[in-house]
């Protein structure tokens, strides 16, 4: 019962949706208990908190939240420093739209590549589309330290777990994607990102 008096995050240590929430927690420096849950092996306490048993699930006293974007926005409001969404409504809406586009355009491809039930041809096509799409947007990373922003944001928190998994996805970016490769190098070296990594994620790049 002690769990109800502290912040806990049920997290799949290999899943990119769980990783984005762990990045937010690390950016905020929040004291949290990370409870690793292998997919398909949900403990009873998780199922009590979340009827879907989905990951990630955040438990904050009597509140249980799931769906990673809901969890990320809650954490940004609950722990306002440093802010990970812009203050002004137009910029805020644009950030939410970027997150939505990452979800639709890239996360869907990542999920297809990693889905063991997907046909090989579908996986190959998804891998090709993701590589080409990331290469195509690479120039957008040339001017600012973060994705279309001077400051770290929830958009970066959604994008970085995908980029970290490129070796696992069988994707190597070409040299013309240098602005994106430089962004990855900068971001992966940051202390909060390093703190967010599970042992399984470190293994993805043999750290």
PDB file of C-alpha atoms in Angstrom:
ATOM      1  CA  UNK A   1       0.000   0.000   0.000  1.00  0.00           C
ATOM      2  CA  UNK A   2       2.999   2.321   0.351  1.00  0.00           C
ATOM      3  CA  UNK A   3       2.937   2.727  -3.425  1.00  0.00           C
ATOM      4  CA  UNK A   4      -0.097   5.042  -3.255  1.00  0.00           C
ATOM      5  CA  UNK A   5       1.924   7.713  -1.443  1.00  0.00           C
ATOM      6  CA  UNK A   6       4.601   8.066  -4.083  1.00  0.00           C
ATOM      7  CA  UNK A   7       4.982   8.503  -7.792  1.00  0.00           C
ATOM      8  CA  UNK A   8       5.369   5.262  -9.706  1.00  0.00           C
ATOM      9  CA  UNK A   9       5.717   4.576 -13.412  1.00  0.00           C
ATOM     10  CA  UNK A  10       4.983   1.149 -14.848  1.00  0.00           C
ATOM     11  CA  UNK A  11       7.245   0.967 -17.868  1.00  0.00           C
ATOM     12  CA  UNK A  12       8.221  -1.512 -20.558  1.00  0.00           C
ATOM     13  CA  UNK A  13      12.039  -1.191 -20.571  1.00  0.00           C
ATOM     14  CA  UNK A  14      12.210  -1.857 -24.325  1.00  0.00           C
ATOM     15  CA  UNK A  15       9.210   0.140 -25.556  1.00  0.00           C
ATOM     16  CA  UNK A  16       9.553   3.581 -27.168  1.00  0.00           C
ATOM     17  CA  UNK A  17       6.272   4.870 -25.677  1.00  0.00           C
ATOM     18  CA  UNK A  18       7.475   4.063 -22.159  1.00  0.00           C
ATOM     19  CA  UNK A  19      10.860   5.589 -22.987  1.00  0.00           C
ATOM     20  CA  UNK A  20       9.354   8.978 -23.871  1.00  0.00           C
ATOM     21  CA  UNK A  21       7.730   9.200 -20.428  1.00  0.00           C
ATOM     22  CA  UNK A  22      11.005   8.231 -18.737  1.00  0.00           C
ATOM     23  CA  UNK A  23      12.748  11.006 -20.676  1.00  0.00           C
ATOM     24  CA  UNK A  24      10.212  13.556 -19.368  1.00  0.00           C
ATOM     25  CA  UNK A  25      10.706  12.301 -15.812  1.00  0.00           C
ATOM     26  CA  UNK A  26      14.476  12.614 -16.218  1.00  0.00           C
ATOM     27  CA  UNK A  27      14.216  16.106 -17.752  1.00  0.00           C
ATOM     28  CA  UNK A  28      12.169  17.200 -14.744  1.00  0.00           C
ATOM     29  CA  UNK A  29      14.422  15.465 -12.231  1.00  0.00           C
ATOM     30  CA  UNK A  30      11.371  13.843 -10.666  1.00  0.00           C
ATOM     31  CA  UNK A  31      11.836  11.268  -7.932  1.00  0.00           C
ATOM     32  CA  UNK A  32       9.881   8.262  -9.212  1.00  0.00           C
ATOM     33  CA  UNK A  33       9.826   4.514  -8.819  1.00  0.00           C
ATOM     34  CA  UNK A  34      10.241   2.937 -12.264  1.00  0.00           C
ATOM     35  CA  UNK A  35       8.593  -0.493 -12.269  1.00  0.00           C
ATOM     36  CA  UNK A  36       9.786  -2.564 -15.219  1.00  0.00           C
ATOM     37  CA  UNK A  37       7.023  -4.646 -16.770  1.00  0.00           C
ATOM     38  CA  UNK A  38       7.635  -7.013 -19.658  1.00  0.00           C
ATOM     39  CA  UNK A  39       4.920  -6.820 -22.297  1.00  0.00           C
ATOM     40  CA  UNK A  40       2.196  -9.367 -21.606  1.00  0.00           C
ATOM     41  CA  UNK A  41       3.256  -9.847 -17.984  1.00  0.00           C
ATOM     42  CA  UNK A  42       1.237  -7.160 -16.203  1.00  0.00           C
ATOM     43  CA  UNK A  43       1.213  -7.359 -12.393  1.00  0.00           C
ATOM     44  CA  UNK A  44      -2.105  -7.252 -10.554  1.00  0.00           C
ATOM     45  CA  UNK A  45      -1.368  -3.784  -9.178  1.00  0.00           C
ATOM     46  CA  UNK A  46      -1.022  -2.378 -12.686  1.00  0.00           C
ATOM     47  CA  UNK A  47      -4.316  -3.950 -13.754  1.00  0.00           C
ATOM     48  CA  UNK A  48      -6.013  -2.415 -10.712  1.00  0.00           C
ATOM     49  CA  UNK A  49      -4.728   1.026 -11.712  1.00  0.00           C
ATOM     50  CA  UNK A  50      -5.294   0.731 -15.468  1.00  0.00           C
ATOM     51  CA  UNK A  51      -8.122  -1.476 -16.808  1.00  0.00           C
ATOM     52  CA  UNK A  52      -6.258  -1.859 -20.128  1.00  0.00           C
ATOM     53  CA  UNK A  53      -3.006  -2.922 -18.472  1.00  0.00           C
ATOM     54  CA  UNK A  54      -1.203  -0.765 -21.044  1.00  0.00           C
ATOM     55  CA  UNK A  55       2.265   0.705 -20.685  1.00  0.00           C
ATOM     56  CA  UNK A  56       3.381   3.233 -19.680  1.00  0.00           C
ATOM     57  CA  UNK A  57       1.063   3.856 -16.716  1.00  0.00           C
ATOM     58  CA  UNK A  58       1.776   6.588 -14.181  1.00  0.00           C
ATOM     59  CA  UNK A  59       0.401   6.320 -10.641  1.00  0.00           C
ATOM     60  CA  UNK A  60       0.418   9.492  -8.536  1.00  0.00           C
ATOM     61  CA  UNK A  61      -1.265   8.702  -5.230  1.00  0.00           C
ATOM     62  CA  UNK A  62      -4.918   8.005  -6.174  1.00  0.00           C
ATOM     63  CA  UNK A  63      -4.495   9.108  -9.782  1.00  0.00           C
ATOM     64  CA  UNK A  64      -3.622   6.629 -12.525  1.00  0.00           C
ATOM     65  CA  UNK A  65      -2.821   7.888 -16.020  1.00  0.00           C
ATOM     66  CA  UNK A  66      -2.083   5.987 -19.209  1.00  0.00           C
ATOM     67  CA  UNK A  67      -1.591   6.893 -22.885  1.00  0.00           C
ATOM     68  CA  UNK A  68       1.865   8.352 -23.137  1.00  0.00           C
ATOM     69  CA  UNK A  69       0.948  11.835 -24.414  1.00  0.00           C
ATOM     70  CA  UNK A  70      -1.560  12.284 -21.565  1.00  0.00           C
ATOM     71  CA  UNK A  71       1.110  11.225 -19.067  1.00  0.00           C
ATOM     72  CA  UNK A  72       3.722  13.568 -20.570  1.00  0.00           C
ATOM     73  CA  UNK A  73       1.440  16.606 -20.492  1.00  0.00           C
ATOM     74  CA  UNK A  74       0.387  15.847 -16.916  1.00  0.00           C
ATOM     75  CA  UNK A  75       4.025  15.660 -15.825  1.00  0.00           C
ATOM     76  CA  UNK A  76       4.773  18.945 -17.577  1.00  0.00           C
ATOM     77  CA  UNK A  77       1.958  20.670 -15.691  1.00  0.00           C
ATOM     78  CA  UNK A  78       2.550  18.896 -12.377  1.00  0.00           C
ATOM     79  CA  UNK A  79       6.289  19.650 -12.409  1.00  0.00           C
ATOM     80  CA  UNK A  80       6.522  22.966 -14.308  1.00  0.00           C
ATOM     81  CA  UNK A  81      10.322  23.360 -14.277  1.00  0.00           C
ATOM     82  CA  UNK A  82      11.823  23.120 -16.766  1.00  0.00           C
ATOM     83  CA  UNK A  83       8.776  23.640 -19.001  1.00  0.00           C
ATOM     84  CA  UNK A  84       8.580  21.238 -21.935  1.00  0.00           C
ATOM     85  CA  UNK A  85       5.717  22.941 -23.760  1.00  0.00           C
ATOM     86  CA  UNK A  86       5.710  26.597 -24.863  1.00  0.00           C
ATOM     87  CA  UNK A  87       3.755  29.149 -22.854  1.00  0.00           C
ATOM     88  CA  UNK A  88       1.890  30.767 -25.745  1.00  0.00           C
ATOM     89  CA  UNK A  89      -1.205  29.023 -27.157  1.00  0.00           C
ATOM     90  CA  UNK A  90      -0.142  29.092 -30.837  1.00  0.00           C
ATOM     91  CA  UNK A  91       3.329  27.674 -30.124  1.00  0.00           C
ATOM     92  CA  UNK A  92       1.780  25.152 -27.729  1.00  0.00           C
ATOM     93  CA  UNK A  93      -0.693  24.014 -30.377  1.00  0.00           C
ATOM     94  CA  UNK A  94       2.126  23.696 -32.911  1.00  0.00           C
ATOM     95  CA  UNK A  95       4.067  21.476 -30.494  1.00  0.00           C
ATOM     96  CA  UNK A  96       1.013  19.260 -30.010  1.00  0.00           C
ATOM     97  CA  UNK A  97       0.605  19.049 -33.780  1.00  0.00           C
ATOM     98  CA  UNK A  98       4.244  17.990 -34.195  1.00  0.00           C
ATOM     99  CA  UNK A  99       3.722  15.273 -31.571  1.00  0.00           C
ATOM    100  CA  UNK A 100       0.620  14.116 -33.455  1.00  0.00           C
ATOM    101  CA  UNK A 101       2.583  14.006 -36.723  1.00  0.00           C
ATOM    102  CA  UNK A 102       5.435  12.039 -35.126  1.00  0.00           C
ATOM    103  CA  UNK A 103       2.794   9.622 -33.849  1.00  0.00           C
ATOM    104  CA  UNK A 104       1.087   9.185 -37.218  1.00  0.00           C
ATOM    105  CA  UNK A 105       4.054   9.367 -39.560  1.00  0.00           C
ATOM    106  CA  UNK A 106       6.903   7.735 -37.646  1.00  0.00           C
ATOM    107  CA  UNK A 107       5.621   5.839 -34.609  1.00  0.00           C
ATOM    108  CA  UNK A 108       3.223   3.893 -36.829  1.00  0.00           C
ATOM    109  CA  UNK A 109       6.171   2.792 -38.994  1.00  0.00           C
ATOM    110  CA  UNK A 110       8.275   1.879 -35.940  1.00  0.00           C
ATOM    111  CA  UNK A 111       5.411  -0.204 -34.560  1.00  0.00           C
ATOM    112  CA  UNK A 112       5.047  -2.006 -37.883  1.00  0.00           C
ATOM    113  CA  UNK A 113       8.765  -2.789 -38.124  1.00  0.00           C
ATOM    114  CA  UNK A 114       8.796  -4.166 -34.566  1.00  0.00           C
ATOM    115  CA  UNK A 115       5.515  -6.115 -34.887  1.00  0.00           C
ATOM    116  CA  UNK A 116       6.406  -9.834 -35.057  1.00  0.00           C
ATOM    117  CA  UNK A 117       3.060 -10.474 -36.781  1.00  0.00           C
ATOM    118  CA  UNK A 118       3.839  -8.111 -39.673  1.00  0.00           C
ATOM    119  CA  UNK A 119       4.751  -9.640 -43.017  1.00  0.00           C
ATOM    120  CA  UNK A 120       8.391  -9.283 -44.096  1.00  0.00           C
ATOM    121  CA  UNK A 121       7.440  -7.211 -47.145  1.00  0.00           C
ATOM    122  CA  UNK A 122       5.468  -4.779 -44.975  1.00  0.00           C
ATOM    123  CA  UNK A 123       8.427  -4.463 -42.615  1.00  0.00           C
ATOM    124  CA  UNK A 124      10.834  -3.773 -45.464  1.00  0.00           C
ATOM    125  CA  UNK A 125       8.524  -1.105 -46.855  1.00  0.00           C
ATOM    126  CA  UNK A 126       8.051   0.527 -43.429  1.00  0.00           C
ATOM    127  CA  UNK A 127      11.836   0.555 -42.907  1.00  0.00           C
ATOM    128  CA  UNK A 128      12.347   2.218 -46.308  1.00  0.00           C
ATOM    129  CA  UNK A 129       9.645   4.830 -45.622  1.00  0.00           C
ATOM    130  CA  UNK A 130      11.016   5.708 -42.191  1.00  0.00           C
ATOM    131  CA  UNK A 131      14.595   6.047 -43.452  1.00  0.00           C
ATOM    132  CA  UNK A 132      13.524   8.241 -46.361  1.00  0.00           C
ATOM    133  CA  UNK A 133      11.226  10.376 -44.221  1.00  0.00           C
ATOM    134  CA  UNK A 134      13.869  11.019 -41.548  1.00  0.00           C
ATOM    135  CA  UNK A 135      16.458  11.809 -44.212  1.00  0.00           C
ATOM    136  CA  UNK A 136      14.013  14.197 -45.886  1.00  0.00           C
ATOM    137  CA  UNK A 137      13.356  16.227 -42.724  1.00  0.00           C
ATOM    138  CA  UNK A 138      17.013  16.300 -41.701  1.00  0.00           C
ATOM    139  CA  UNK A 139      17.538  19.945 -42.836  1.00  0.00           C
ATOM    140  CA  UNK A 140      14.981  21.031 -40.202  1.00  0.00           C
ATOM    141  CA  UNK A 141      17.563  20.099 -37.548  1.00  0.00           C
ATOM    142  CA  UNK A 142      20.286  22.365 -38.894  1.00  0.00           C
ATOM    143  CA  UNK A 143      19.471  25.684 -37.228  1.00  0.00           C
ATOM    144  CA  UNK A 144      18.409  24.930 -33.657  1.00  0.00           C
ATOM    145  CA  UNK A 145      19.722  22.709 -30.872  1.00  0.00           C
ATOM    146  CA  UNK A 146      16.338  21.023 -30.413  1.00  0.00           C
ATOM    147  CA  UNK A 147      13.674  19.980 -32.924  1.00  0.00           C
ATOM    148  CA  UNK A 148      12.422  23.305 -34.376  1.00  0.00           C
ATOM    149  CA  UNK A 149      13.099  24.926 -31.001  1.00  0.00           C
ATOM    150  CA  UNK A 150      15.822  26.549 -28.945  1.00  0.00           C
ATOM    151  CA  UNK A 151      14.580  24.693 -25.860  1.00  0.00           C
ATOM    152  CA  UNK A 152      14.017  21.048 -25.055  1.00  0.00           C
ATOM    153  CA  UNK A 153      10.362  20.098 -25.494  1.00  0.00           C
ATOM    154  CA  UNK A 154       7.917  17.208 -25.401  1.00  0.00           C
ATOM    155  CA  UNK A 155       8.465  16.957 -29.163  1.00  0.00           C
ATOM    156  CA  UNK A 156      12.085  15.926 -28.553  1.00  0.00           C
ATOM    157  CA  UNK A 157      10.922  13.489 -25.874  1.00  0.00           C
ATOM    158  CA  UNK A 158       8.715  11.746 -28.471  1.00  0.00           C
ATOM    159  CA  UNK A 159      11.311  11.753 -31.226  1.00  0.00           C
ATOM    160  CA  UNK A 160      14.425  10.634 -29.352  1.00  0.00           C
ATOM    161  CA  UNK A 161      13.197   7.120 -28.450  1.00  0.00           C
ATOM    162  CA  UNK A 162      12.659   6.450 -32.166  1.00  0.00           C
ATOM    163  CA  UNK A 163      16.081   7.753 -33.138  1.00  0.00           C
ATOM    164  CA  UNK A 164      17.765   5.745 -30.371  1.00  0.00           C
ATOM    165  CA  UNK A 165      16.181   2.590 -31.805  1.00  0.00           C
ATOM    166  CA  UNK A 166      17.365   3.040 -35.395  1.00  0.00           C
ATOM    167  CA  UNK A 167      20.011   0.252 -35.122  1.00  0.00           C
ATOM    168  CA  UNK A 168      17.334  -2.068 -33.670  1.00  0.00           C
ATOM    169  CA  UNK A 169      15.019  -1.102 -36.544  1.00  0.00           C
ATOM    170  CA  UNK A 170      17.714  -1.919 -39.093  1.00  0.00           C
ATOM    171  CA  UNK A 171      18.005   1.687 -40.266  1.00  0.00           C
ATOM    172  CA  UNK A 172      21.246   3.497 -40.990  1.00  0.00           C
ATOM    173  CA  UNK A 173      20.893   7.145 -41.965  1.00  0.00           C
ATOM    174  CA  UNK A 174      22.921   8.368 -44.964  1.00  0.00           C
ATOM    175  CA  UNK A 175      25.575  11.078 -44.796  1.00  0.00           C
ATOM    176  CA  UNK A 176      23.186  13.682 -46.212  1.00  0.00           C
ATOM    177  CA  UNK A 177      21.215  13.373 -42.961  1.00  0.00           C
ATOM    178  CA  UNK A 178      24.128  15.035 -41.125  1.00  0.00           C
ATOM    179  CA  UNK A 179      21.996  17.717 -39.368  1.00  0.00           C
ATOM    180  CA  UNK A 180      19.824  14.967 -37.896  1.00  0.00           C
ATOM    181  CA  UNK A 181      22.854  12.825 -37.007  1.00  0.00           C
ATOM    182  CA  UNK A 182      24.405  15.837 -35.249  1.00  0.00           C
ATOM    183  CA  UNK A 183      21.152  16.406 -33.345  1.00  0.00           C
ATOM    184  CA  UNK A 184      21.163  12.767 -32.245  1.00  0.00           C
ATOM    185  CA  UNK A 185      24.765  12.987 -31.045  1.00  0.00           C
ATOM    186  CA  UNK A 186      24.024  16.148 -29.007  1.00  0.00           C
ATOM    187  CA  UNK A 187      20.828  14.827 -27.525  1.00  0.00           C
ATOM    188  CA  UNK A 188      22.054  11.331 -26.685  1.00  0.00           C
ATOM    189  CA  UNK A 189      24.969  12.834 -24.733  1.00  0.00           C
ATOM    190  CA  UNK A 190      22.712  14.923 -22.485  1.00  0.00           C
ATOM    191  CA  UNK A 191      22.517  13.807 -18.874  1.00  0.00           C
ATOM    192  CA  UNK A 192      18.703  13.521 -18.689  1.00  0.00           C
ATOM    193  CA  UNK A 193      18.627  11.320 -21.777  1.00  0.00           C
ATOM    194  CA  UNK A 194      21.331   9.057 -20.375  1.00  0.00           C
ATOM    195  CA  UNK A 195      19.418   8.858 -17.091  1.00  0.00           C
ATOM    196  CA  UNK A 196      16.268   7.795 -18.945  1.00  0.00           C
ATOM    197  CA  UNK A 197      17.802   4.675 -20.474  1.00  0.00           C
ATOM    198  CA  UNK A 198      16.869   1.219 -19.238  1.00  0.00           C
ATOM    199  CA  UNK A 199      19.354  -1.652 -19.360  1.00  0.00           C
ATOM    200  CA  UNK A 200      17.495  -3.016 -22.400  1.00  0.00           C
ATOM    201  CA  UNK A 201      17.825   0.323 -24.174  1.00  0.00           C
ATOM    202  CA  UNK A 202      21.531   0.571 -23.398  1.00  0.00           C
ATOM    203  CA  UNK A 203      21.929  -2.859 -24.964  1.00  0.00           C
ATOM    204  CA  UNK A 204      20.342  -1.526 -28.191  1.00  0.00           C
ATOM    205  CA  UNK A 205      23.486   0.534 -28.725  1.00  0.00           C
ATOM    206  CA  UNK A 206      25.806  -1.667 -26.646  1.00  0.00           C
ATOM    207  CA  UNK A 207      26.550   0.901 -23.907  1.00  0.00           C
TER     208      UNK A 207
END
